[in-house]
CSV table of C-alpha atoms in Angstrom, one decimal:
chain,number,residue,atom,x,y,z
A,20,MET,CA,175.3,-68.8,108.4
A,21,ASN,CA,175.8,-65.6,110.7
A,22,ASP,CA,175.1,-63.6,107.7
A,23,LEU,CA,171.3,-65.3,107.5
A,24,LEU,CA,171.0,-65.0,110.8
A,25,HIS,CA,172.2,-61.4,111.0
A,26,ASN,CA,169.8,-60.7,108.3
A,27,PHE,CA,166.5,-61.5,109.8
A,28,PHE,CA,167.8,-61.1,113.9
A,29,ASP,CA,170.0,-57.5,113.6
A,30,TRP,CA,168.3,-56.8,117.4
A,31,GLU,CA,169.9,-53.1,116.8
A,32,LEU,CA,167.8,-52.3,113.5
A,33,ILE,CA,164.9,-53.9,115.6
A,34,ARG,CA,165.1,-52.0,118.4
A,35,GLN,CA,165.2,-49.0,116.2
A,36,VAL,CA,162.0,-49.5,114.4
A,37,LEU,CA,159.8,-51.1,117.3
A,38,PRO,CA,158.9,-47.5,118.8
A,39,ASP,CA,157.4,-46.4,115.3
A,40,LEU,CA,155.7,-49.9,114.6
A,41,LEU,CA,154.5,-49.9,118.3
A,42,THR,CA,153.0,-46.6,118.4
A,43,TYR,CA,151.6,-45.3,115.3
A,44,GLY,CA,151.9,-48.7,113.2
A,45,LEU,CA,149.9,-50.7,115.1
A,46,ALA,CA,147.4,-47.6,115.5
A,47,ASN,CA,147.2,-46.9,112.1
A,48,THR,CA,147.3,-50.4,111.2
A,49,LEU,CA,144.0,-50.9,113.6
A,50,MET,CA,142.5,-48.4,112.7
A,51,LEU,CA,142.6,-49.1,108.7
A,52,ALA,CA,141.3,-52.4,109.6
A,53,VAL,CA,138.5,-51.6,112.2
A,54,ALA,CA,137.2,-48.9,109.8
A,55,SER,CA,137.1,-51.4,107.0
A,56,ALA,CA,135.4,-53.9,108.6
A,57,LEU,CA,132.4,-51.8,110.1
A,58,LEU,CA,132.0,-50.2,106.4
A,59,GLY,CA,132.6,-53.8,105.0
A,60,SER,CA,129.7,-55.0,107.2
A,61,VAL,CA,127.5,-52.4,106.1
A,62,ILE,CA,128.1,-53.2,102.4
A,63,GLY,CA,128.3,-57.0,103.6
A,64,MET,CA,124.7,-56.9,105.2
A,65,VAL,CA,123.0,-55.0,101.9
A,66,LEU,CA,124.5,-57.4,99.6
A,67,ALA,CA,123.3,-60.2,101.7
A,68,ILE,CA,119.7,-59.2,102.3
A,69,MET,CA,119.8,-58.1,98.5
A,70,GLY,CA,121.1,-61.7,97.4
A,71,LEU,CA,118.5,-63.4,99.4
A,72,SER,CA,115.5,-61.5,97.8
A,73,ARG,CA,112.9,-63.0,95.7
A,74,ARG,CA,113.2,-60.3,93.5
A,75,ARG,CA,115.6,-60.7,90.2
A,76,TRP,CA,116.5,-57.0,90.4
A,77,ALA,CA,117.7,-57.1,93.6
A,78,ARG,CA,119.8,-60.5,93.5
A,79,LEU,CA,121.2,-59.4,90.2
A,80,PRO,CA,123.3,-56.8,90.9
A,81,ALA,CA,124.6,-58.1,94.3
A,82,ARG,CA,125.7,-61.2,92.3
A,83,VAL,CA,127.7,-59.4,90.0
A,84,TYR,CA,129.2,-57.3,92.9
A,85,THR,CA,130.3,-59.9,94.5
A,86,ASP,CA,131.5,-62.0,91.9
A,87,LEU,CA,133.9,-58.8,90.8
A,88,PHE,CA,135.2,-57.7,94.2
A,89,ARG,CA,135.8,-61.6,95.4
A,90,GLY,CA,137.4,-62.2,92.1
A,91,LEU,CA,140.0,-59.4,91.7
A,92,PRO,CA,143.4,-59.3,93.4
A,93,ALA,CA,143.4,-57.1,96.7
A,94,ALA,CA,146.3,-55.5,95.4
A,95,LEU,CA,144.8,-54.3,92.1
A,96,THR,CA,141.7,-53.6,94.1
A,97,ILE,CA,143.4,-50.7,96.3
A,98,LEU,CA,145.1,-49.6,93.1
A,99,MET,CA,142.3,-49.2,91.2
A,100,VAL,CA,139.9,-47.5,93.4
A,101,GLY,CA,143.0,-45.5,95.4
A,102,GLU,CA,144.7,-44.0,92.4
A,103,GLY,CA,141.4,-43.6,90.8
A,104,VAL,CA,139.1,-41.5,93.6
A,105,PHE,CA,142.3,-40.5,95.1
A,106,SER,CA,143.9,-38.7,91.9
A,107,ALA,CA,140.4,-37.5,91.6
A,108,GLN,CA,141.0,-35.4,94.5
A,109,VAL,CA,137.2,-35.7,95.6
A,110,GLY,CA,136.8,-33.7,99.0
A,111,TRP,CA,137.6,-35.6,101.9
A,112,LEU,CA,138.4,-38.7,100.0
A,113,ALA,CA,141.6,-36.5,98.7
A,114,SER,CA,143.4,-38.2,101.5
A,115,PRO,CA,145.0,-41.7,101.4
A,116,TYR,CA,143.3,-43.0,104.3
A,117,PRO,CA,139.5,-42.5,103.7
A,118,VAL,CA,140.4,-44.3,100.3
A,119,ALA,CA,142.2,-47.1,101.7
A,120,VAL,CA,139.5,-47.5,103.9
A,121,LEU,CA,136.8,-47.6,101.1
A,122,ALA,CA,138.9,-49.8,98.7
A,123,LEU,CA,139.3,-52.5,101.7
A,124,SER,CA,136.1,-52.1,102.7
A,125,LEU,CA,134.7,-52.4,98.8
A,126,MET,CA,136.6,-55.6,98.6
A,127,SER,CA,135.8,-57.1,102.0
A,128,GLY,CA,132.0,-56.2,101.9
A,129,ALA,CA,132.2,-59.0,99.3
A,130,TYR,CA,133.3,-61.6,101.7
A,131,ILE,CA,131.2,-60.5,104.2
A,132,GLY,CA,128.1,-60.2,102.2
A,133,GLU,CA,128.6,-63.9,101.4
A,134,ILE,CA,129.4,-64.6,105.3
A,135,PHE,CA,125.8,-62.9,106.2
A,136,ARG,CA,124.0,-64.6,103.4
A,137,SER,CA,124.8,-68.1,104.5
A,138,GLY,CA,124.4,-67.1,107.9
A,139,ILE,CA,120.7,-65.7,107.5
A,140,GLN,CA,120.1,-68.7,104.9
A,141,SER,CA,120.8,-71.1,107.9
A,142,VAL,CA,118.5,-70.2,110.5
A,143,ASP,CA,115.4,-72.7,110.2
A,144,ARG,CA,112.4,-71.0,107.7
A,145,GLY,CA,110.5,-71.2,110.5
A,146,GLN,CA,111.6,-68.6,112.7
A,147,GLY,CA,110.8,-66.1,109.4
A,148,GLU,CA,107.5,-68.3,109.1
A,149,ALA,CA,106.6,-67.7,113.4
A,150,CYS,CA,107.1,-64.0,112.9
A,151,ARG,CA,104.9,-63.4,109.9
A,152,ALA,CA,102.0,-65.5,111.1
A,153,LEU,CA,102.3,-63.3,114.0
A,154,GLY,CA,101.9,-60.0,111.6
A,155,LEU,CA,105.5,-58.7,111.8
A,156,THR,CA,106.3,-57.2,108.0
A,157,HIS,CA,109.5,-59.1,106.4
A,158,ALA,CA,111.7,-56.5,107.1
A,159,GLN,CA,111.1,-56.8,110.7
A,160,SER,CA,111.1,-60.6,111.0
A,161,LEU,CA,114.6,-60.0,109.5
A,162,ARG,CA,115.8,-57.6,111.7
A,163,LEU,CA,114.1,-58.8,114.9
A,164,VAL,CA,114.7,-62.4,114.6
A,165,VAL,CA,116.2,-63.9,111.6
A,166,VAL,CA,119.7,-61.7,111.0
A,167,PRO,CA,120.5,-61.6,114.6
A,168,GLN,CA,120.8,-65.2,114.8
A,169,GLY,CA,121.9,-65.8,111.5
A,170,VAL,CA,124.7,-63.2,112.2
A,171,ARG,CA,125.2,-65.0,115.4
A,172,ARG,CA,126.0,-68.1,113.8
A,173,VAL,CA,128.9,-67.2,111.1
A,174,LEU,CA,130.6,-64.7,114.4
A,175,PRO,CA,133.5,-67.1,113.8
A,176,ALA,CA,133.6,-66.4,109.9
A,177,LEU,CA,133.6,-63.0,110.9
A,178,VAL,CA,136.8,-62.9,112.9
A,179,ASN,CA,138.5,-64.7,110.1
A,180,GLN,CA,137.2,-61.9,107.5
A,181,PHE,CA,138.9,-59.2,110.0
A,182,ILE,CA,141.7,-60.8,110.3
A,183,ALA,CA,142.1,-61.2,106.5
A,184,ILE,CA,141.4,-57.2,106.6
A,185,ILE,CA,144.1,-56.9,109.0
A,186,LYS,CA,146.5,-58.4,106.7
A,187,ASP,CA,145.2,-56.7,103.6
A,188,SER,CA,145.4,-53.2,105.3
A,189,SER,CA,149.4,-53.7,104.2
A,190,LEU,CA,148.6,-52.8,100.6
A,191,VAL,CA,147.6,-49.5,101.4
A,192,TYR,CA,151.4,-48.5,100.9
A,193,PHE,CA,150.6,-48.1,97.3
A,194,LEU,CA,149.3,-45.2,97.8
A,195,GLY,CA,151.8,-43.3,99.3
A,196,LEU,CA,151.8,-42.2,102.8
A,197,VAL,CA,153.3,-39.6,104.7
A,198,THR,CA,155.8,-40.8,107.2
A,199,SER,CA,153.1,-40.7,110.3
A,200,GLN,CA,150.6,-41.8,108.3
A,201,ARG,CA,152.5,-45.3,107.9
A,202,GLU,CA,151.1,-48.5,108.9
A,203,LEU,CA,152.6,-51.4,110.7
A,204,PHE,CA,154.2,-53.1,107.0
A,205,ARG,CA,155.2,-49.4,105.7
A,206,ILE,CA,157.3,-48.7,108.4
A,207,GLY,CA,158.9,-52.2,108.5
A,208,GLN,CA,159.4,-52.0,104.7
A,209,ASP,CA,160.7,-48.4,104.5
A,210,GLU,CA,163.7,-49.4,107.4
A,211,ALA,CA,164.0,-52.7,105.4
A,212,VAL,CA,165.0,-50.8,102.5
A,213,ALA,CA,167.2,-48.3,104.0
A,214,SER,CA,169.3,-50.9,105.7
A,215,GLY,CA,168.9,-53.3,103.5
A,216,ASN,CA,168.0,-55.9,106.0
A,217,LEU,CA,165.5,-58.1,106.9
A,218,SER,CA,165.1,-57.6,110.7
A,219,PRO,CA,162.7,-54.2,110.8
A,220,LEU,CA,160.4,-56.8,108.6
A,221,LEU,CA,160.1,-59.3,110.7
A,222,ALA,CA,159.5,-57.0,113.6
A,223,THR,CA,156.4,-55.7,111.6
A,224,GLY,CA,155.9,-59.5,111.3
A,225,LEU,CA,155.8,-60.0,114.9
A,226,CYS,CA,153.3,-56.5,115.5
A,227,TYR,CA,151.2,-58.4,112.7
A,228,LEU,CA,151.2,-61.5,114.9
A,229,ILE,CA,150.2,-59.7,118.3
A,230,LEU,CA,146.8,-58.6,116.3
A,231,THR,CA,146.0,-61.6,114.3
A,232,VAL,CA,147.2,-64.6,116.7
A,233,PRO,CA,144.5,-64.1,119.8
A,234,LEU,CA,141.9,-63.2,117.2
A,235,THR,CA,142.3,-66.8,115.9
A,236,HIS,CA,142.2,-68.0,119.2
A,237,LEU,CA,139.2,-65.9,119.4
A,238,VAL,CA,137.6,-67.6,116.6
A,239,ASN,CA,138.1,-70.9,118.4
A,240,HIS,CA,137.1,-70.0,121.7
A,241,ILE,CA,133.6,-68.8,119.9
A,242,ASP,CA,133.3,-71.7,117.9
A,243,ARG,CA,133.7,-74.0,121.0
A,244,ARG,CA,131.2,-72.2,122.9
A,245,MET,CA,128.4,-72.1,120.1
A,246,ARG,CA,128.9,-76.0,119.9
A,247,GLU,CA,128.4,-76.5,123.6
A,248,GLY,CA,125.5,-73.8,123.9
A,249,SER,CA,123.8,-75.7,121.0
A,250,ARG,CA,123.4,-78.4,123.0
A,251,PRO,CA,120.2,-78.2,125.4
A,252,ALA,CA,121.2,-76.0,128.6
A,253,PRO,CA,120.1,-78.3,131.7
A,254,ALA,CA,117.0,-76.7,133.3
A,255,ALA,CA,118.0,-74.1,135.4
A,256,ASP,CA,115.0,-75.0,137.6
A,257,ASP,CA,114.1,-78.4,137.9
A,258,ARG,CA,110.8,-78.1,140.4
A,259,PRO,CA,107.7,-79.7,138.5
A,260,VAL,CA,105.6,-76.5,137.4
A,261,ALA,CA,102.5,-76.4,139.4
A,262,THR,CA,100.1,-75.6,137.7
A,263,ALA,CA,101.1,-77.7,134.5
A,264,THR,CA,99.8,-80.9,133.1
A,265,GLU,CA,102.8,-82.5,132.6
A,266,GLY,CA,106.6,-82.7,134.8
A,267,ALA,CA,109.5,-80.7,134.4
A,268,PRO,CA,112.0,-81.9,131.7
A,269,ALA,CA,113.8,-84.5,132.8
B,7,MET,CA,96.8,-83.4,137.7
B,8,THR,CA,95.7,-80.0,137.4
B,9,THR,CA,94.5,-78.4,134.2
B,10,ALA,CA,96.2,-75.2,132.8
B,11,ARG,CA,95.0,-72.0,134.1
B,12,ALA,CA,93.5,-70.7,130.4
B,13,ALA,CA,90.1,-71.8,132.5
B,14,GLY,CA,87.5,-69.6,132.5
B,15,GLN,CA,89.1,-67.3,129.9
B,16,ARG,CA,86.8,-65.9,127.9
B,17,TYR,CA,87.6,-65.2,123.8
B,18,ARG,CA,85.9,-63.7,121.2
B,19,GLY,CA,85.8,-66.0,118.2
B,20,ALA,CA,85.2,-65.0,114.9
B,21,SER,CA,83.3,-67.3,112.2
B,22,LEU,CA,86.0,-68.2,109.2
B,23,ARG,CA,84.4,-69.5,105.8
B,24,ALA,CA,86.8,-70.9,102.7
B,25,ARG,CA,85.2,-71.6,99.3
B,26,ASP,CA,86.8,-73.1,96.7
B,27,ILE,CA,90.6,-73.2,97.8
B,28,ARG,CA,92.6,-73.7,94.8
B,29,MET,CA,96.6,-74.2,95.0
B,30,ARG,CA,99.3,-74.9,92.7
B,31,PHE,CA,103.1,-75.7,92.9
B,32,GLY,CA,104.3,-75.8,89.5
B,33,PRO,CA,102.3,-78.4,87.9
B,34,VAL,CA,101.0,-80.3,90.9
B,35,GLU,CA,97.7,-79.2,92.1
B,36,VAL,CA,98.1,-79.5,96.3
B,37,LEU,CA,94.4,-78.3,96.8
B,38,ARG,CA,91.3,-78.5,94.4
B,39,GLY,CA,88.7,-76.4,95.6
B,40,ALA,CA,88.8,-77.2,99.1
B,41,ASP,CA,85.3,-75.9,101.9
B,42,LEU,CA,85.8,-74.9,105.0
B,43,ASP,CA,83.3,-73.7,107.4
B,44,ALA,CA,83.7,-72.7,111.1
B,45,ALA,CA,81.1,-70.9,112.8
B,46,ALA,CA,82.2,-68.3,115.8
B,47,GLY,CA,83.2,-70.2,118.7
B,48,GLU,CA,83.3,-73.5,116.7
B,49,VAL,CA,86.7,-75.9,116.5
B,50,VAL,CA,86.7,-77.6,113.2
B,51,CYS,CA,89.6,-80.2,113.0
B,52,VAL,CA,91.2,-81.5,110.0
B,53,ILE,CA,92.0,-85.0,109.4
B,54,GLY,CA,93.4,-86.9,106.4
B,55,PRO,CA,96.3,-89.1,105.4
B,56,SER,CA,99.7,-87.1,105.0
B,57,GLY,CA,99.7,-85.2,101.7
B,58,SER,CA,96.0,-84.6,101.5
B,59,GLY,CA,96.3,-80.8,101.4
B,60,LYS,CA,95.7,-80.2,105.3
B,61,SER,CA,98.7,-78.4,106.1
B,62,THR,CA,98.6,-76.1,103.0
B,63,LEU,CA,95.0,-75.5,103.0
B,64,LEU,CA,95.2,-74.1,106.7
B,65,ARG,CA,98.0,-72.0,105.8
B,66,CYS,CA,96.1,-70.5,103.2
B,67,LEU,CA,93.8,-69.4,106.0
B,68,ASN,CA,96.4,-66.7,106.9
B,69,GLY,CA,98.1,-66.1,104.0
B,70,MET,CA,101.4,-68.0,104.9
B,71,GLU,CA,100.5,-69.5,101.4
B,72,THR,CA,99.3,-68.1,98.7
B,73,ARG,CA,96.1,-69.9,96.8
B,74,THR,CA,95.7,-69.8,93.4
B,75,SER,CA,92.4,-69.0,93.6
B,76,GLY,CA,89.4,-69.1,96.3
B,77,THR,CA,87.8,-67.4,99.1
B,78,VAL,CA,88.5,-66.7,102.3
B,79,LEU,CA,85.8,-64.8,104.5
B,80,LEU,CA,86.6,-63.7,108.1
B,81,ASP,CA,83.2,-62.7,109.9
B,82,GLY,CA,82.0,-62.8,107.1
B,83,ARG,CA,84.0,-60.3,104.8
B,84,ASP,CA,86.6,-61.2,102.5
B,85,THR,CA,90.0,-61.3,103.6
B,86,ALA,CA,91.4,-60.4,100.1
B,87,ASP,CA,90.4,-57.0,101.1
B,88,LEU,CA,92.9,-57.0,104.6
B,89,ASP,CA,96.3,-56.1,104.9
B,90,VAL,CA,97.6,-59.7,105.4
B,91,ASN,CA,99.5,-58.5,108.7
B,92,VAL,CA,96.2,-57.6,109.8
B,93,LEU,CA,94.7,-60.8,108.9
B,94,ARG,CA,97.4,-62.6,110.5
B,95,GLN,CA,97.2,-60.4,114.0
B,96,ARG,CA,93.2,-61.6,113.4
B,97,VAL,CA,94.3,-65.2,112.7
B,98,GLY,CA,97.0,-66.6,115.2
B,99,MET,CA,98.6,-69.9,114.4
B,100,VAL,CA,100.6,-72.7,116.1
B,101,PHE,CA,103.2,-75.0,114.6
B,102,GLN,CA,104.4,-77.9,114.5
B,103,HIS,CA,107.8,-77.5,115.4
B,104,PHE,CA,106.9,-74.4,117.9
B,105,ASN,CA,109.5,-71.9,116.1
B,106,LEU,CA,110.0,-70.1,119.4
B,107,PHE,CA,113.0,-67.6,119.0
B,108,PRO,CA,115.5,-69.4,121.0
B,109,ASN,CA,117.7,-66.8,121.8
B,110,LYS,CA,114.7,-65.1,123.5
B,111,THR,CA,113.0,-65.9,127.0
B,112,ALA,CA,109.6,-67.2,126.6
B,113,LEU,CA,108.5,-63.6,128.0
B,114,GLN,CA,110.5,-62.4,125.0
B,115,ASN,CA,108.7,-64.8,122.7
B,116,VAL,CA,105.4,-63.4,123.7
B,117,ALA,CA,106.2,-59.9,123.8
B,118,LEU,CA,107.8,-59.4,120.6
B,119,ALA,CA,104.7,-58.8,118.3
B,120,LEU,CA,102.9,-56.9,121.0
B,121,THR,CA,105.7,-54.2,121.1
B,122,HIS,CA,106.4,-54.3,117.5
B,123,VAL,CA,103.2,-55.2,115.9
B,124,LYS,CA,100.7,-53.5,117.9
B,125,LYS,CA,103.5,-51.0,118.9
B,126,MET,CA,102.8,-51.3,123.2
B,127,PRO,CA,105.6,-49.8,125.2
B,128,ARG,CA,107.7,-52.5,126.8
B,129,GLU,CA,106.2,-52.7,130.0
B,130,ARG,CA,102.7,-53.2,129.0
B,131,ALA,CA,103.6,-55.9,126.5
B,132,ALA,CA,105.4,-57.4,129.2
B,133,GLU,CA,102.5,-57.4,131.5
B,134,ILE,CA,100.4,-59.0,129.0
B,135,ALA,CA,102.9,-61.4,127.8
B,136,LEU,CA,103.0,-62.5,131.5
B,137,ARG,CA,99.4,-63.1,131.7
B,138,ARG,CA,99.4,-64.7,128.8
B,139,LEU,CA,102.0,-67.4,130.3
B,140,GLY,CA,99.7,-67.7,133.2
B,141,ASP,CA,97.0,-68.6,130.8
B,142,VAL,CA,98.9,-71.7,129.8
B,143,GLY,CA,100.5,-72.3,133.1
B,144,LEU,CA,104.1,-71.2,132.8
B,145,ALA,CA,104.1,-67.8,134.7
B,146,ASP,CA,107.1,-69.2,136.5
B,147,ARG,CA,109.1,-69.9,133.3
B,148,ALA,CA,108.9,-66.3,132.3
B,149,GLY,CA,112.7,-66.2,132.0
B,150,HIS,CA,113.3,-69.3,130.6
B,151,ARG,CA,114.6,-69.9,126.9
B,152,PRO,CA,113.3,-72.5,124.6
B,153,ALA,CA,116.1,-75.0,125.1
B,154,GLN,CA,115.9,-74.7,129.1
B,155,LEU,CA,111.8,-75.6,128.5
B,156,SER,CA,109.9,-79.2,127.3
B,157,GLY,CA,108.9,-79.6,124.1
B,158,GLY,CA,105.0,-79.3,125.7
B,159,GLN,CA,106.3,-76.1,127.3
B,160,GLN,CA,107.6,-74.5,124.2
B,161,GLN,CA,104.3,-75.5,122.9
B,162,ARG,CA,102.3,-73.9,125.5
B,163,VAL,CA,104.6,-70.7,124.9
B,164,ALA,CA,104.1,-70.7,121.4
B,165,ILE,CA,100.3,-71.1,122.1
B,166,ALA,CA,100.8,-68.2,124.8
B,167,ARG,CA,102.4,-66.2,122.4
B,168,ALA,CA,99.4,-66.4,119.5
B,169,LEU,CA,96.8,-65.4,122.0
B,170,ALA,CA,98.6,-62.6,122.9
B,171,MET,CA,97.9,-60.9,120.0
B,172,GLU,CA,93.9,-61.8,120.6
B,173,PRO,CA,93.6,-63.4,117.5
B,174,GLU,CA,89.8,-63.9,116.7
B,175,VAL,CA,90.4,-67.4,114.7
B,176,MET,CA,93.9,-70.0,115.9
B,177,LEU,CA,95.2,-72.2,113.6
B,178,PHE,CA,96.9,-74.8,114.8
B,179,ASP,CA,99.1,-77.0,112.5
B,180,GLU,CA,99.6,-80.4,113.8
B,181,VAL,CA,100.6,-79.0,116.9
B,182,THR,CA,101.5,-82.2,118.7
B,183,SER,CA,103.2,-84.3,116.2
B,184,ALA,CA,106.8,-83.3,117.2
B,185,LEU,CA,106.4,-83.8,121.2
B,186,ASP,CA,107.1,-87.0,123.1
B,187,PRO,CA,103.6,-89.0,124.1
B,188,GLU,CA,103.8,-87.8,127.3
B,189,LEU,CA,103.9,-84.3,127.0
B,190,VAL,CA,100.6,-84.6,124.5
B,191,LYS,CA,98.2,-84.2,126.9
B,192,GLY,CA,99.0,-81.4,128.5
B,193,VAL,CA,98.9,-79.0,125.2
B,194,LEU,CA,95.6,-81.0,124.0
B,195,GLU,CA,93.9,-80.1,127.7
B,196,LEU,CA,95.3,-76.4,126.9
B,197,MET,CA,93.6,-76.7,123.5
B,198,ALA,CA,90.3,-77.9,124.7
B,199,GLU,CA,90.2,-75.2,127.4
B,200,LEU,CA,90.6,-72.5,124.6
B,201,ALA,CA,87.8,-74.2,123.1
B,202,ARG,CA,85.7,-74.0,126.1
B,203,GLY,CA,86.4,-70.3,126.1
B,204,GLY,CA,84.8,-69.7,122.8
B,205,MET,CA,87.6,-69.4,120.6
B,206,THR,CA,87.4,-70.5,116.6
B,207,MET,CA,89.7,-73.0,115.9
B,208,ILE,CA,91.1,-74.8,112.9
B,209,VAL,CA,93.2,-77.6,114.0
B,210,VAL,CA,95.2,-79.9,111.6
B,211,THR,CA,95.9,-82.9,113.7
B,212,HIS,CA,96.3,-87.1,113.9
B,213,GLU,CA,95.2,-87.2,117.2
B,214,MET,CA,91.4,-88.6,116.3
B,215,GLY,CA,90.7,-88.8,120.1
B,216,PHE,CA,91.3,-84.9,120.7
B,217,ALA,CA,89.2,-84.5,117.5
B,218,ARG,CA,86.0,-86.8,118.3
B,219,ARG,CA,85.9,-85.1,121.7
B,220,VAL,CA,86.9,-81.4,121.2
B,221,ALA,CA,85.6,-81.2,117.4
B,222,ASP,CA,82.2,-79.4,116.4
B,223,THR,CA,82.6,-80.5,113.1
B,224,VAL,CA,85.5,-82.8,111.8
B,225,VAL,CA,86.8,-82.5,108.2
B,226,PHE,CA,88.3,-85.4,106.3
B,227,MET,CA,90.2,-84.4,103.6
B,228,ASP,CA,92.0,-86.5,100.6
B,229,ALA,CA,93.8,-85.6,97.4
B,230,GLY,CA,93.5,-81.6,98.0
B,231,VAL,CA,89.9,-82.1,98.6
B,232,VAL,CA,87.6,-82.4,101.5
B,233,VAL,CA,86.3,-85.4,101.0
B,234,GLU,CA,83.5,-85.2,103.8
B,235,ALA,CA,82.6,-83.2,106.7
B,236,GLY,CA,80.6,-83.4,109.9
B,237,PRO,CA,80.0,-83.7,113.5
B,238,PRO,CA,82.3,-86.2,115.3
B,239,GLU,CA,80.1,-88.8,115.6
B,240,GLN,CA,78.9,-88.9,111.9
B,241,ILE,CA,82.6,-88.8,110.9
B,242,PHE,CA,83.8,-91.8,113.1
B,243,GLU,CA,80.9,-93.9,113.7
B,244,ALA,CA,79.5,-93.7,110.2
B,245,PRO,CA,81.9,-92.6,107.5
B,246,ALA,CA,80.1,-92.2,104.1
B,247,SER,CA,82.8,-92.6,101.7
B,248,PRO,CA,85.0,-95.8,101.0
B,249,ARG,CA,87.9,-93.2,101.6
B,250,LEU,CA,87.2,-91.9,104.8
B,251,ALA,CA,86.1,-95.5,106.2
B,252,LYS,CA,89.8,-96.7,104.7
B,253,PHE,CA,91.4,-93.9,106.2
B,254,LEU,CA,89.7,-94.4,109.8
B,255,SER,CA,90.4,-98.4,110.0
B,256,GLN,CA,94.5,-97.3,109.4
B,257,VAL,CA,94.7,-94.8,112.2
B,258,LEU,CA,92.4,-96.3,114.7
């Protein structure tokens, strides 16, 4: 029993690994996740717009891309993209981080694309029609009116996707990182292997939770606020409008 | 009760003519050769049972629907030669469900197309938007979002938004159908004011009182064609076709 506890709660080991985790480990994980989320959002928006196009030649590649990258295990994608591009030693891609970001973005882009698409699709058709009736082009009506409304609606799903990226970023350890490049998982993993004890991984887990738990609560908060916000707000000013032919809203 | 402030405002209405408009949704022929004539500054009310093609005909006039065949002349010129976005600046439209942009204020709703279609500087667009909101009696609601306005106020903002583009023709698609009864009057009075100001208006409506009072021409549609058209007295007092007589007996 004591051994079991010791396997997870060796305070000395945890104390040793924490500085690395909290300094560059956390920073590296966050950097990977944020960069991948940004690039993934760009890819996702392109996929969403293509997926909503009336033209088949635009929809089809978006569909194929999405099916492909959603259908493959994250580990396989990271290894394939990582090893493939990395070993080709192409310019700045010859370091594991850009490659890892690329792999994570390609993958999350497929999910984010579907999230954006559902959000944009949920915007009332009348919004686009009102834009078109004013003489705005299709692209303008998307950019100025429809997409901002659609994205707002899927914010919770986007934050969830960001949480998934944070977790998936642990897989970059496949790509072989030098000491200072290690992110949370790799640091914990290295220490766990070196000491033959799981406590460093426990500390790693805690670090992930420090990132992800507040984000989950953020999702709930946004969700709640949006549900409340969807009710018509009380008029800021209930004076009857002097020039109007009808009373102020009750 | 005061009327909206559009009183005194003058508009440069242009003539609009639609000839033999046909439109097919798959196997269904929704419009089977409909004609419509509005001289400059005239008000044409389109009435008829639901599903008769009134709204579709209206939406063909500014290219919101793509007609299968037929000609639309604006100010005597074929609109097929116009860029559709230019056509839509010249032919404004107001919808049944207002379709205001919910995340923008009344002022931003009206100013959006001024900055992005007419390419006006922001301040100038805001200035014009405020003036158009004043025309519909809502200058003091400029900073409100649609959810903070009543249905009638929202519809008046939508009218101001269309007017800001200085259209020569305005299309109204059942604009009071989604309103609570007590809010209908304000919108109709504003429309009557536009009519007096010389705006050419095509109004699809179920408001027979408005059609009788404001229209120069009433057009009765059924099953995708114009069955009868004429001045309101003739249409309402002396319907020539049995279909119109039956329709009137059901709605009046």
